[in-house]
Tab-separated table of C-alpha atoms in Angstrom:
chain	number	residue	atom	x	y	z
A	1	UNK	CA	-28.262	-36.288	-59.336
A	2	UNK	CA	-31.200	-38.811	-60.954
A	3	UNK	CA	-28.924	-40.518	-62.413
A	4	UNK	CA	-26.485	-41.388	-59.794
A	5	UNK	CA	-27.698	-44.891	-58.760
A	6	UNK	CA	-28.107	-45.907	-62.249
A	7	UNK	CA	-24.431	-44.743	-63.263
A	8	UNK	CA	-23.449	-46.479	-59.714
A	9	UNK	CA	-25.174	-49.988	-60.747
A	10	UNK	CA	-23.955	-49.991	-64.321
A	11	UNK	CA	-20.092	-49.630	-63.193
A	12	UNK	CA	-20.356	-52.665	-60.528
A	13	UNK	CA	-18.455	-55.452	-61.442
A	14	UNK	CA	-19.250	-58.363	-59.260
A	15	UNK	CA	-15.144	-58.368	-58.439
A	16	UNK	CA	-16.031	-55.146	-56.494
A	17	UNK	CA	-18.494	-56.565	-54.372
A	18	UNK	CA	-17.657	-57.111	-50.535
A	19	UNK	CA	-19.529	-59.405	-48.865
A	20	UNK	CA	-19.708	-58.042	-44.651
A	21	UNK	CA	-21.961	-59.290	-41.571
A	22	UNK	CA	-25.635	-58.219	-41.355
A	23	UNK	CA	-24.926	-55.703	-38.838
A	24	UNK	CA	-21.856	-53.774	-40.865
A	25	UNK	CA	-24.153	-53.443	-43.903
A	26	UNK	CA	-27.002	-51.552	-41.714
A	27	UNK	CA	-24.054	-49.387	-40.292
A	28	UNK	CA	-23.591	-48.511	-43.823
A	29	UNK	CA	-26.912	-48.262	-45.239
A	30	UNK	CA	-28.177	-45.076	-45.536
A	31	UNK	CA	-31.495	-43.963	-44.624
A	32	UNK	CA	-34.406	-45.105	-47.916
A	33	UNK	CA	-31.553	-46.164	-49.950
A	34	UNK	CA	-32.104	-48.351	-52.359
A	35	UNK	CA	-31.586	-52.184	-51.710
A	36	UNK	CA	-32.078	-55.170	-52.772
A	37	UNK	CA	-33.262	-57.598	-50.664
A	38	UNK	CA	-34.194	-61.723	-51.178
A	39	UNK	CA	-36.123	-63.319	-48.386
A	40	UNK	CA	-35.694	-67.012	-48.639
A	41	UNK	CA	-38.489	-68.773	-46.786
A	42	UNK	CA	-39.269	-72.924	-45.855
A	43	UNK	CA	-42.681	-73.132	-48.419
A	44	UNK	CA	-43.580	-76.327	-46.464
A	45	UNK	CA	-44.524	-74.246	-43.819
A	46	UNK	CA	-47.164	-72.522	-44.791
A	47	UNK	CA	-49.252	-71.603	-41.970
A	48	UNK	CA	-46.431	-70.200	-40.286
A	49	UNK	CA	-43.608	-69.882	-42.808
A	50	UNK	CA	-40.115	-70.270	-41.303
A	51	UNK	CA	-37.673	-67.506	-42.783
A	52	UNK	CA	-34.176	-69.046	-43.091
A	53	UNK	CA	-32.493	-66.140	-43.966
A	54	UNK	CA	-32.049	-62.729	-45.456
A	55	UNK	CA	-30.058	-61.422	-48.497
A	56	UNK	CA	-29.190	-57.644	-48.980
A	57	UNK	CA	-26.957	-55.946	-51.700
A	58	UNK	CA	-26.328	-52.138	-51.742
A	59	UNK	CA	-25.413	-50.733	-54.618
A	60	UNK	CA	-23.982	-47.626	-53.021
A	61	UNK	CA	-22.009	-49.300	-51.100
A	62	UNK	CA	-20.936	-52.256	-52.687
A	63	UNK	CA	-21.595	-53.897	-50.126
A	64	UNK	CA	-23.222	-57.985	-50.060
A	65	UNK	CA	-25.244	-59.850	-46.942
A	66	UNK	CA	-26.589	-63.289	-46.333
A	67	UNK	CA	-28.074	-63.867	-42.685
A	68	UNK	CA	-29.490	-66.748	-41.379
A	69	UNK	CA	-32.257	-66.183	-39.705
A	70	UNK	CA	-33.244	-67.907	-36.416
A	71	UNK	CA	-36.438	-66.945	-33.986
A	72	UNK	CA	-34.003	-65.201	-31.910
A	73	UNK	CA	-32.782	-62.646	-34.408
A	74	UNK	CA	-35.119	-62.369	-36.872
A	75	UNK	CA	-37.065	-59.590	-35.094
A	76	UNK	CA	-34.109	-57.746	-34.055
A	77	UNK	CA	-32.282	-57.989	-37.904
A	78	UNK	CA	-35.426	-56.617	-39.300
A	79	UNK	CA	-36.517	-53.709	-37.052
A	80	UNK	CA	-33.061	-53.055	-37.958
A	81	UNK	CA	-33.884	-52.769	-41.336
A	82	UNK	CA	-37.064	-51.279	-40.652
A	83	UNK	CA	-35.783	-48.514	-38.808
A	84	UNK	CA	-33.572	-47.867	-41.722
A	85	UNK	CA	-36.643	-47.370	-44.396
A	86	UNK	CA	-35.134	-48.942	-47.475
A	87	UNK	CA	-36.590	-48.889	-50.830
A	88	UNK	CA	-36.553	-52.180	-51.733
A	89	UNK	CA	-35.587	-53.976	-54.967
A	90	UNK	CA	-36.906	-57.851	-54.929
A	91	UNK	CA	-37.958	-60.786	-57.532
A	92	UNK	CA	-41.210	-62.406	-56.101
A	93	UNK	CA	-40.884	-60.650	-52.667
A	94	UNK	CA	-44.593	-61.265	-51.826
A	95	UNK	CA	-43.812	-65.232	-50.432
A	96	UNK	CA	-40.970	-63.074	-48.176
A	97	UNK	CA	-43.569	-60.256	-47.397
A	98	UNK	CA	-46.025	-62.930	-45.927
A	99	UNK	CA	-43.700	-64.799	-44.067
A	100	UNK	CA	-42.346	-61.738	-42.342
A	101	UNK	CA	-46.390	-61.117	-41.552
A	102	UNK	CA	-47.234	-64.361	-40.512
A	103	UNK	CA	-44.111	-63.840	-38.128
A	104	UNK	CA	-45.757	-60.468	-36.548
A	105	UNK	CA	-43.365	-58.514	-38.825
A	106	UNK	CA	-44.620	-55.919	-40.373
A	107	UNK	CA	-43.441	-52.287	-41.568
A	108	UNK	CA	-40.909	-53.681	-44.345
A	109	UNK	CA	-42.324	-52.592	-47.774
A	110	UNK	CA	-41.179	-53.462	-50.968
A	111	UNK	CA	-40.280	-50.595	-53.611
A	112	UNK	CA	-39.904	-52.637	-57.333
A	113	UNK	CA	-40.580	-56.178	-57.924
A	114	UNK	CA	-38.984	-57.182	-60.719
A	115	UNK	CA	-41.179	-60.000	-62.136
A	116	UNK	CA	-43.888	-57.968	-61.442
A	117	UNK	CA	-42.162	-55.450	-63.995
A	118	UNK	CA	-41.416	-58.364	-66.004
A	119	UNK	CA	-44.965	-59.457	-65.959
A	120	UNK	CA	-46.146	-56.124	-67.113
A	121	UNK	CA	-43.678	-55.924	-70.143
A	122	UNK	CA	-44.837	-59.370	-71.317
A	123	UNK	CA	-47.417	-61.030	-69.947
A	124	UNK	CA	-47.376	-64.055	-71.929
A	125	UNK	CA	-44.660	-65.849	-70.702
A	126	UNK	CA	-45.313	-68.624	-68.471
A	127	UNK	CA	-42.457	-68.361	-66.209
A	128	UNK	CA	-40.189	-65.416	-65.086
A	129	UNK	CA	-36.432	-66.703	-65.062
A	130	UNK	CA	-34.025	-64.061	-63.778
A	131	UNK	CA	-31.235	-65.538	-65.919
A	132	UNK	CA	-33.933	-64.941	-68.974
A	133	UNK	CA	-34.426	-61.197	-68.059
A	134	UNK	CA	-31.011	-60.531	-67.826
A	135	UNK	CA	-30.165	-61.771	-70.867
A	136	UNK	CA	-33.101	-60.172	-72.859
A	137	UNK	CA	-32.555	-56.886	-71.279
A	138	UNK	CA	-28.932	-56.666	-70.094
A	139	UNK	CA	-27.213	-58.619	-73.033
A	140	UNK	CA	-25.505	-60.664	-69.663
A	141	UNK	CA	-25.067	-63.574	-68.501
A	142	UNK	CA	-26.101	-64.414	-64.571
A	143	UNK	CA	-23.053	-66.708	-64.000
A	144	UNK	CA	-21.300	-69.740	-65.120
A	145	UNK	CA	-23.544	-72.110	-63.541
A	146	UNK	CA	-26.973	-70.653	-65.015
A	147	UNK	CA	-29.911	-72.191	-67.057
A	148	UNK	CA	-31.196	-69.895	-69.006
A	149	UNK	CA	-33.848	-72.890	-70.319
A	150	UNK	CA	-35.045	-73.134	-67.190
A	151	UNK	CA	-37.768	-71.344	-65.284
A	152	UNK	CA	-35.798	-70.931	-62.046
A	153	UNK	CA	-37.267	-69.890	-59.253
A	154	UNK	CA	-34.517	-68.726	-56.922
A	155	UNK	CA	-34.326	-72.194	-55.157
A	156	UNK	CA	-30.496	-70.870	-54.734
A	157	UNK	CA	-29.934	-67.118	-54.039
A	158	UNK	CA	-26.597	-65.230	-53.990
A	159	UNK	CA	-24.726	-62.561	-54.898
A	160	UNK	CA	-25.083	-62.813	-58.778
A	161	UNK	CA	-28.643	-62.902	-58.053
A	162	UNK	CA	-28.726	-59.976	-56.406
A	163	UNK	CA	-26.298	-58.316	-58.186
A	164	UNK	CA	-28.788	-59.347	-61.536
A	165	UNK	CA	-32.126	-57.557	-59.950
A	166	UNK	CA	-30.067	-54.271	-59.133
A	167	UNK	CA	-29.269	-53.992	-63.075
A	168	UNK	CA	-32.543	-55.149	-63.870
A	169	UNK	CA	-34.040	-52.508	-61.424
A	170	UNK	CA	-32.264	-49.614	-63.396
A	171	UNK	CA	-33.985	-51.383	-66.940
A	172	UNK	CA	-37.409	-51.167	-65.516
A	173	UNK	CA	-37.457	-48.051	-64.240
């Protein structure tokens, strides 16, 4: 059924979401399932950006992840992942692609960005606020906390955020 993710991600309420270790989500995950993923990096690293930790939310499933990442797990968390092919729903995943590169990780590939889609849609907006696209395309809110007169940038990731590109996904496509 096409239309089974979609129906699946439009029922979610974020009441329904578990939130489980790393390694009970990719017990769950099946294989190129559909996921979205947030990589949150350290920026003042540049030549060799430190990755601090992952984010995953299945719709599927229901299911909610943040790791932190340390040198020690990173590569085993994301061969993990990797082995698992997932097509993978981000917002501004390249800063996350290239840190996972300049970490000798490669093999993780995204699937939808959506400011990218964004971007396409309307290219003259200056900045691409999740709690902006949500709004304009969703009719919803992000969460109590959210500035929708801001340009965020994702400085603070979560489950609402996550939740937010999983809808969004379903709009673009």
């Amino acid at each position: 059924n096409d239309n089974s993710a979609y129906e699946i991600a439009g029922s979610i309420k974020l009441d329904d979401i578990k939130t489980v270790d790393y390694s009970e989500f990719i017990k769950e995950l099946d294989d190129e399932e559909e996921v979205v993923i947030h990589i949150n990096t350290d920026n003042n690293h540049l030549a060799m950006p430190r990755i601090n930790e992952i984010l995953l939310f299945s719709a599927r499933t229901k299911l909610f992840t943040r790791t932190i990442m340390t040198p020690m797990n990173l590569n085993l968390c994301v061969e993990e992942l990797i082995q698992k092919n997932p097509k993978l729903i981000a917002y501004d995943i390249k800063a996350g692609i290239y840190s996972l590169i300049m970490n000798g990780i490669s093999g993780l590939n995204s699937h939808h960005d959506v400011k990218i889609a964004e971007y396409l849609i309307d290219p003259n907006v200056s900045k691409y606020s999740l709690a902006k696209m949500l709004l304009k395309h969703c009719g919803q809110h992000l969460g109590p906390d959210e500035d929708v007169s801001s340009g965020d940038t994702f400085d603070s990731y979560g489950i609402e955020d996550n939740f937010a590109l999983d809808r969004l996904y379903f709009i673009y496509m």
